Amino acid sequence: MTSLKTYVITRVLLTIPMIFILLTLVFFVMRVLPGNPVIAMVGMKASQRYIKQLEHELRLDKPLWEQYVDYLNRLLHGDLGRSMIWGRRPVINEIMDHFPATLELTVWGFIFSVLLGLATGVVAGVKEGGKMDFAMRVYSIVVYSLFIPWFGMVLQLIFGVWLHALPVGGRINPLLTPKHITGIYVLDSMLTWNLPALSSSIRHLMLPSLTLGIVLSGIYTRLVRSSLIEVLGQDFIRACKSRGLPERSILFKHGLKNALIPILTMMGLQFALLLAGAVLTETTFSWPGIGTFLMERIEYRDFTTVQGTVVFYAIFVALISLIVDLIYAYIDPRVRY
Amino acid sequence: MLKVENLSVRYMQRFSPPVLAVDRVNFQVEEGEMVGLVGESGSGKSTLGLAIMKLVSPSGKIVGGRILLNGRDLVPLSEKEMRFVRGREISMVFQDPMTSLDPLMRIGDHLIETILTHEKISKKEAKERAIKLLQDVGISPDRFYDYPHQMSGGMRQRVMIALALALNPKLVIADEPTTALDVIVQDQIIDLFKNLRNQFRVAIVMISHDLALELEATEKMAVMYGGWIMEFSRSVDIAKDPLHPYTKALLKAIPNIELNDQKLISIPGHPPDLSNPPKGCRFHPRCPYAEDLCREKEPPVHVIDGRYVKCWLFGSDRR
Amino acid sequence: MRSFSSVFSGIERALSGAGLDGYLVIFGSITVMAVLIMAIFANYIAPYDPVQSVGPAIHPPCTKYIMGTDSIGRDVFSRIVYGSRTILTVVVMSTGLSMVIGIPLGLISGYMGGILDRILSLIMDSIYAFPGLILAIVIAAMLGPGIYNTALSLAVVYIPTYFRMIRGEVLSLRERLFIEAARAIGAKSRRIITKYIFPNVIYLIAVIFSLNVADAILTEAGLSFLGLSVTAPTPDWGFDLKNGQRYFLSGIWWPVTFPGIMIILLALGFGFLGEGLNTIVSKRGE
Ligand SMILES: Nc1ncnc2c1ncn2[C@@H]1O[C@H](COP(=O)(O)OP(=O)(O)OP(=O)(O)O)[C@@H](O)[C@H]1O
Ligand SMILES: [Mg+2]
C-alpha cells in the first residue's frame, strides 16, 4: 500500500508546478505579448481617460511583477475576477453556466471516439501489416483530417436538412429544458424522469458529439493499434496459447486489457484534444458551451472573462490528467500493490 | 508416445533471407521419460519445442515432417483442433517466468482460467484444484490472490509449472526453465521437475544449453547444432562414450570444478548462420575431424546400437 | 526523356518493398505538390481577382465560375487558389519557427540533462498538455489578426511537439556507443551535438514535420474559421468556409464545400506522407 500512497502523493505534487506553469503562461500571454490589452479591448479610438480608467481597474498601471503576484494571489482564493460587460457578473459564475454544456458534449464525444477507436484499433492490431491494418491506419488519418466545422456542416445537411432526422443546433428544445440540477441535460432529465427532455437533449447531442467523436477516434485507432501489437508480441500471450485458451479470450481478456493500460495513461492528453475540438464543434452547432462563450467574449473584448476562461481550462486540464493518472494507479495492480 | 519425423521449420524475414531453424529433425519421447535437448544458443532448440506445439507462427512455419502424438499427426491439425492439444496433451514452460504471466491477472485466476477452459467443472472445484496444484509446486495457498509482480522469479516459474500440469498433460516441454533464475533456485526447480515427473507420470522434454545439468537429470538426450539433431541416445551413453565430435566438444567444455559458476569454456569458432549455412556438414568449420567429404556432402544419420548420430565418421564404410 | 525515366525508376526503387505505404507517400506527395504549385503560380491559375466581385452573387458552379461565386459575387475557385498562399505561408512560417526554437532546445535539454532539462521538460510538457487550439485562440486574440500573428500563435503551440520528440530521441542516442566514444576522445559538447547527434535526428524531424504540418493546417483553418486569423478581403480557406456557413443549410453548398475539401486534402496529403515515410523508414530499420 505504501507504494500506492507515494505514487498518489508525488502525482498530486506534480500537478502543482504544472498548474503554476500554465497560469504563468496565461498571464504572460494576456499582458506581456506586444500590444496593450486595453487598446486591444476598447480599440484605438477610445478616449485616453477611459483607457487610463480601465488600466487602473485591471491593475495594468502597476509594475508587472506586482500584477503577477496579485493575479496568483486572487486565483489562490478562487477569484477569477468579474466580467467587464453585461452586469459584470463574477467570471466563475459565467463559466459555470456554460461548463455543463461543454462537459456533456465532450463526454459523449469521448465515448464515441473511444468506442470507434477501440473497434478500428483492434481490427488493425490483430494482424499487423495486413490489409485491414492498412485500411484502419488510413481511416485514422482520414478522420483526423476531417476539418470539424466542415464535417459538422455536412452532417447537418444530411441528417438535418435532407433526412429531417436530427436538429442541427442548440442543446435542447428550449420549452423542454429540465429542472437545473447538474446542468447536464441528459442527466437532469433522467433524474427528474422527464422523458421528452431526455429525448430532445439526446437528439440535439447526436450530431455534435458524433462529429467530435468520429474526428478524434482516429487517435484512439492508432493508440489501440500500436499498444495491442506490442502486447500481442509479448511472452505471456504465447504462454496463453500454449495452454489452449480460446483466441477470443486471449485477444480481449489478456491482450486488449493489457493494451489499454498505456492508453489510459495518455487519456489526459487526449482530453485536451477533445476540449480543443469542442470549441470548433460548439461554434459549428451553436452549442452554448465554454467554447462559444470564449469566442463571444473574445469578440466583445471582455478581457477578464477571457483570462478567467483560459485559467479555468488550464486547471481543468491539469485536474483531468491528475484524475486519469489516479485511475490508472487504481487499475494497474503493479502500481496498486 | 511422441515421435517427431523429419520436422522442418522455417522463419520468414522481411528484409533478409529465410532461416531454416529446424531441419529434418527426428527424435522420440516415451511415456514418463525425461528427454534433454541441448545445444548452443541459436541451434534451434526453442524453435523445435515451439514447433511441437505448433506455436512458431506468425513468422515461422512448419515446412515439412510429422509430429506424431500417440500415432496422431499434429501437423495437419487446424488452430482450433490444436487448442485441445495444447495444455491438455502437451504443455510448455517458458524460459522467462518474469514475462510469461499476465501482469493484470491474479495467480489463482490463471490456473482457474486454464482449468475451466478445458473442463466442465464448477468454479469451486476448479479453485480447489488450483490450490492443490499450487501446493504441489510448493507455493502456499495464501499466494492465490497475488499478482505476478508480487512474486519472485522462482515462484513465478513454479506457477508456470503448475499451469503446465493443470490439465494432466502427457508431455511437458520445458524451454530453459532455469536460465533466468538464480543458481540455487535453478536446482530447486530442476528437483521439482524430477519429483513432479514421478508424481504426475508426465514425460518432459527439457531444453537447455547446460550439458552437465541434462546429463544428470535426463534419461535420453538430443544434441542439436545448426538446426540438426547431431546425436540422440541415452544420457549415460553420451556421458561415457559420446559419438559425435560436437558432443565431445560440448562435454569437454563442461567446467570440471563444480564450485565455480563459469559456464561453458566455449568451443572455438562460431555457430553457423542459418540463413546461409555452410555446405556439407554444418559443424565442419569447427570440427577437428573434418575431412573433404564433410565439407562437400551432408552426413547421413547412422543408427548404432540404438543410438542415432549424424556424422560421416560412422556407418558401415567407415568404422 | 531518359533522365525522366531514371527519376522514375529511382522512386520505384526507393518505394520497393514499401507495399501499400508506398501509395500513401505517392498520394501525399502529389497532393502537397499540387497545392504548392497552386500557391506559387496562383496569378496564372486563378481566372479572376480573388478580392473583387466578378459576377452575380451566389452563382452555382458553371463553366464560367467552375466553383461558383460567393455571397458578394467573388469567384470561389480564384479564392481557393489564392487561399492556398495564405494557409501555406502561415503554416510554413509557424512550423519553421517552432522548429528553430524547439529542436535546439530539445537537443540541448536531452544532451545536457540535469536541472535545466527538468525545468524545460516541465514547461514544455505543461504547454503540450494544454489544448493547442485554445492556446492559439488566446494568443491570436491578444495579438490581433494578420498572417504573422497567426503564424506566431501556432508556433508557440507546436514548439513542445518538436522539443519532446527530439529530446526523447537524443536521450536514447546519448546512450549509444559512438557518442560515448566521441566523449571519450574529448570532443566538445557543441561538437557532439552538431556532428553526431543532429545528423541522427534528421529523419525523425522529417517525419514529425509532415505529421505536425498536417496538424498545423487544421489548427490554422480552425483559427480562421473562428475569425482570428485574417481580415476580411484576404482569401483564406477557413475564413471563406465560415463566411459560407450562413447559407450552407439553405442549399448553397459550394462556398463551404470547396474550401473544406481543400483543407482536408492538404491535411491528408501531409498526414499520408508522414505516415507512409515513417512506416517505410521504421521497416527498413528492423
Ligand atoms: N521469430 C524469428 N524470426 C526469424 N528468425 C528466428 C526467429 N526466432 C528464431 N529465429 C532464428 O532461428 C534460429 C534458432 O533459434 P532458437 O530460438 O530456436 O534457438 P535456441 O537454440 O533456442 O537458442 P537459445 O539458446 O538462445 O534460446 C536462430 O538462428 C534464430 O536467429
Ligand atoms: Mg531458446
Short mmCIF file of C-alpha atoms in Angstrom, two decimals, chain A residues 12-226:
data_model
loop_
_atom_site.label_atom_id
_atom_site.label_comp_id
_atom_site.label_asym_id
_atom_site.label_seq_id
_atom_site.Cartn_x
_atom_site.Cartn_y
_atom_site.Cartn_z
CA VAL A 12 -0.62 15.32 -6.77
CA LEU A 13 2.53 17.28 -6.05
CA LEU A 14 3.48 17.17 -9.71
CA THR A 15 0.18 18.75 -10.65
CA ILE A 16 1.06 21.91 -8.75
CA PRO A 17 4.01 23.02 -10.90
CA MET A 18 2.02 22.15 -13.99
CA ILE A 19 -0.86 24.40 -12.98
CA PHE A 20 1.60 27.06 -11.92
CA ILE A 21 3.38 26.98 -15.27
CA LEU A 22 0.14 27.15 -17.19
CA LEU A 23 -1.12 30.05 -15.09
CA THR A 24 2.12 31.87 -15.70
CA LEU A 25 1.80 31.18 -19.39
CA VAL A 26 -1.70 32.62 -19.40
CA PHE A 27 -0.55 35.71 -17.55
CA PHE A 28 2.28 36.10 -19.98
CA VAL A 29 0.06 35.73 -23.00
CA MET A 30 -2.51 38.15 -21.64
CA ARG A 31 -0.11 41.01 -20.75
CA VAL A 32 3.39 40.74 -21.97
CA LEU A 33 2.72 40.00 -25.60
CA PRO A 34 3.13 43.05 -27.79
CA GLY A 35 0.08 45.21 -27.76
CA ASN A 36 -1.85 46.81 -24.98
CA PRO A 37 -4.71 44.61 -23.81
CA VAL A 38 -6.85 47.63 -23.06
CA ILE A 39 -6.41 49.05 -26.50
CA ALA A 40 -6.98 45.60 -27.92
CA MET A 41 -10.17 45.64 -25.90
CA VAL A 42 -11.69 49.01 -26.49
CA GLY A 43 -9.99 49.90 -29.75
CA MET A 44 -7.73 52.76 -30.69
CA LYS A 45 -10.47 55.31 -30.84
CA ALA A 46 -11.43 55.23 -27.18
CA SER A 47 -10.67 58.28 -25.13
CA GLN A 48 -7.44 58.45 -23.18
CA ARG A 49 -9.32 58.86 -19.93
CA TYR A 50 -11.38 55.75 -20.46
CA ILE A 51 -8.25 53.77 -21.29
CA LYS A 52 -6.50 55.05 -18.16
CA GLN A 53 -9.50 54.15 -16.06
CA LEU A 54 -9.64 50.62 -17.43
CA GLU A 55 -5.93 50.19 -16.96
CA HIS A 56 -6.31 51.16 -13.37
CA GLU A 57 -9.22 48.84 -12.88
CA LEU A 58 -7.26 45.93 -14.30
CA ARG A 59 -4.17 46.99 -12.35
CA LEU A 60 -2.31 47.28 -15.60
CA ASP A 61 -0.72 50.50 -14.35
CA LYS A 62 1.21 48.61 -11.69
CA PRO A 63 4.63 47.04 -12.29
CA LEU A 64 4.48 43.67 -13.97
CA TRP A 65 5.67 41.58 -11.06
CA GLU A 66 3.11 43.21 -8.79
CA GLN A 67 0.41 42.36 -11.23
CA TYR A 68 1.67 38.80 -11.36
CA VAL A 69 1.68 38.32 -7.60
CA ASP A 70 -1.73 39.90 -7.39
CA TYR A 71 -3.02 37.62 -10.15
CA LEU A 72 -1.76 34.44 -8.49
CA ASN A 73 -2.99 35.60 -5.11
CA ARG A 74 -6.51 36.14 -6.41
CA LEU A 75 -6.53 32.78 -8.15
CA LEU A 76 -5.42 31.12 -4.96
CA HIS A 77 -8.59 32.49 -3.39
CA GLY A 78 -10.68 31.20 -6.25
CA ASP A 79 -11.23 34.68 -7.61
CA LEU A 80 -11.33 34.82 -11.40
CA GLY A 81 -12.44 38.45 -11.40
CA ARG A 82 -15.57 39.99 -12.80
CA SER A 83 -16.79 40.17 -16.33
CA MET A 84 -16.44 43.61 -17.93
CA ILE A 85 -19.75 43.56 -19.76
CA TRP A 86 -23.36 42.71 -19.18
CA GLY A 87 -23.89 43.12 -15.49
CA ARG A 88 -20.29 42.43 -14.54
CA ARG A 89 -21.03 39.04 -13.05
CA PRO A 90 -18.20 37.05 -11.46
CA VAL A 91 -16.38 35.21 -14.22
CA ILE A 92 -16.58 31.91 -12.38
CA ASN A 93 -20.39 32.08 -12.40
CA GLU A 94 -20.43 32.80 -16.08
CA ILE A 95 -18.16 29.85 -16.73
CA MET A 96 -20.23 27.55 -14.58
CA ASP A 97 -23.29 28.48 -16.61
CA HIS A 98 -21.61 27.15 -19.73
CA PHE A 99 -19.43 24.39 -18.37
CA PRO A 100 -22.09 21.64 -18.13
CA ALA A 101 -22.87 22.00 -21.81
CA THR A 102 -19.23 21.51 -22.73
CA LEU A 103 -18.89 18.63 -20.32
CA GLU A 104 -21.93 16.93 -21.81
CA LEU A 105 -20.62 17.34 -25.33
CA THR A 106 -17.08 16.22 -24.57
CA VAL A 107 -18.13 13.23 -22.52
CA TRP A 108 -20.34 11.94 -25.32
CA GLY A 109 -17.74 12.77 -27.92
CA PHE A 110 -15.23 10.93 -25.77
CA ILE A 111 -17.44 7.86 -25.56
CA PHE A 112 -17.97 7.78 -29.31
CA SER A 113 -14.30 8.29 -30.06
CA VAL A 114 -13.20 5.57 -27.65
CA LEU A 115 -15.73 3.06 -28.97
CA LEU A 116 -14.86 3.73 -32.59
CA GLY A 117 -11.17 3.83 -31.83
CA LEU A 118 -11.31 0.53 -29.95
CA ALA A 119 -13.16 -1.23 -32.74
CA THR A 120 -10.90 0.05 -35.51
CA GLY A 121 -7.73 -0.27 -33.45
CA VAL A 122 -8.41 -3.89 -32.57
CA VAL A 123 -9.19 -4.75 -36.18
CA ALA A 124 -5.88 -3.15 -37.16
CA GLY A 125 -3.76 -4.55 -34.37
CA VAL A 126 -4.88 -8.17 -34.56
CA LYS A 127 -2.93 -8.68 -37.74
CA GLU A 128 -0.13 -6.20 -38.09
CA GLY A 129 0.80 -5.50 -41.68
CA GLY A 130 -2.40 -6.99 -43.07
CA LYS A 131 -4.85 -5.34 -45.44
CA MET A 132 -7.24 -4.44 -42.63
CA ASP A 133 -4.40 -2.96 -40.67
CA PHE A 134 -3.58 -0.66 -43.56
CA ALA A 135 -7.23 0.23 -44.05
CA MET A 136 -7.57 1.21 -40.41
CA ARG A 137 -4.40 3.27 -40.49
CA VAL A 138 -5.83 5.14 -43.45
CA TYR A 139 -9.09 5.51 -41.54
CA SER A 140 -7.30 7.10 -38.63
CA ILE A 141 -5.58 9.70 -40.80
CA VAL A 142 -8.69 10.43 -42.85
CA VAL A 143 -10.99 11.04 -39.90
CA TYR A 144 -8.38 13.11 -38.12
CA SER A 145 -8.08 15.29 -41.22
CA LEU A 146 -11.82 15.90 -41.40
CA PHE A 147 -11.98 19.57 -40.58
CA ILE A 148 -14.52 19.70 -37.77
CA PRO A 149 -16.64 22.66 -38.97
CA TRP A 150 -16.86 21.25 -42.46
CA PHE A 151 -17.63 17.74 -41.33
CA GLY A 152 -20.22 19.06 -38.88
CA MET A 153 -21.92 21.10 -41.56
CA VAL A 154 -22.04 18.11 -43.88
CA LEU A 155 -23.70 16.06 -41.15
CA GLN A 156 -26.12 18.93 -40.54
CA LEU A 157 -27.00 18.96 -44.21
CA ILE A 158 -27.50 15.20 -44.42
CA PHE A 159 -29.27 14.45 -41.16
CA GLY A 160 -30.88 17.81 -40.52
CA VAL A 161 -31.89 19.18 -43.88
CA TRP A 162 -32.17 16.18 -46.16
CA LEU A 163 -33.39 13.48 -43.78
CA HIS A 164 -35.07 15.79 -41.25
CA ALA A 165 -33.89 13.29 -38.66
CA LEU A 166 -31.95 15.39 -36.17
CA PRO A 167 -31.76 19.01 -35.02
CA VAL A 168 -28.79 20.98 -36.36
CA GLY A 169 -28.12 23.33 -33.45
CA GLY A 170 -28.68 24.12 -29.80
CA ARG A 171 -28.78 21.85 -26.79
CA ILE A 172 -32.45 21.16 -26.36
CA ASN A 173 -35.87 22.37 -27.35
CA PRO A 174 -35.97 25.42 -25.02
CA LEU A 175 -39.53 24.66 -23.97
CA LEU A 176 -38.43 21.31 -22.61
CA THR A 177 -35.44 22.43 -20.54
CA PRO A 178 -35.35 20.21 -17.44
CA LYS A 179 -35.05 21.43 -13.89
CA HIS A 180 -31.49 22.53 -13.18
CA ILE A 181 -29.68 20.01 -11.00
CA THR A 182 -26.29 19.32 -12.56
CA GLY A 183 -26.77 21.37 -15.71
CA ILE A 184 -26.10 18.28 -17.77
CA TYR A 185 -29.42 17.92 -19.54
CA VAL A 186 -29.31 14.19 -20.15
CA LEU A 187 -28.59 13.60 -16.51
CA ASP A 188 -31.07 16.18 -15.22
CA SER A 189 -33.90 14.85 -17.33
CA MET A 190 -33.18 11.33 -16.17
CA LEU A 191 -33.06 12.42 -12.54
CA THR A 192 -36.41 14.18 -12.89
CA TRP A 193 -37.75 11.40 -15.13
CA ASN A 194 -38.55 13.94 -17.82
CA LEU A 195 -38.67 11.79 -20.94
CA PRO A 196 -39.45 14.47 -23.53
CA ALA A 197 -36.48 16.47 -22.28
CA LEU A 198 -34.29 13.38 -22.34
CA SER A 199 -35.18 12.57 -25.90
CA SER A 200 -34.80 16.17 -27.02
CA SER A 201 -31.41 16.57 -25.39
CA ILE A 202 -30.11 13.28 -26.78
CA ARG A 203 -31.29 14.21 -30.26
CA HIS A 204 -29.55 17.56 -30.01
CA LEU A 205 -26.41 15.87 -28.77
CA MET A 206 -26.21 13.35 -31.58
CA LEU A 207 -24.66 15.38 -34.38
CA PRO A 208 -22.17 17.46 -32.42
CA SER A 209 -20.92 14.58 -30.33
CA LEU A 210 -20.68 12.30 -33.35
CA THR A 211 -18.73 14.97 -35.22
CA LEU A 212 -16.31 15.33 -32.36
CA GLY A 213 -16.21 11.61 -31.65
CA ILE A 214 -15.56 10.47 -35.21
CA VAL A 215 -12.81 13.02 -35.84
CA LEU A 216 -10.96 12.18 -32.65
CA SER A 217 -11.49 8.42 -32.92
CA GLY A 218 -8.56 8.26 -35.34
CA ILE A 219 -6.20 8.98 -32.47
CA TYR A 220 -7.55 6.07 -30.49
CA THR A 221 -7.28 3.82 -33.53
CA ARG A 222 -3.57 4.49 -33.57
CA LEU A 223 -3.10 4.18 -29.83
CA VAL A 224 -5.07 0.94 -29.57
CA ARG A 225 -3.37 -0.48 -32.62
CA SER A 226 0.20 0.11 -31.55
#
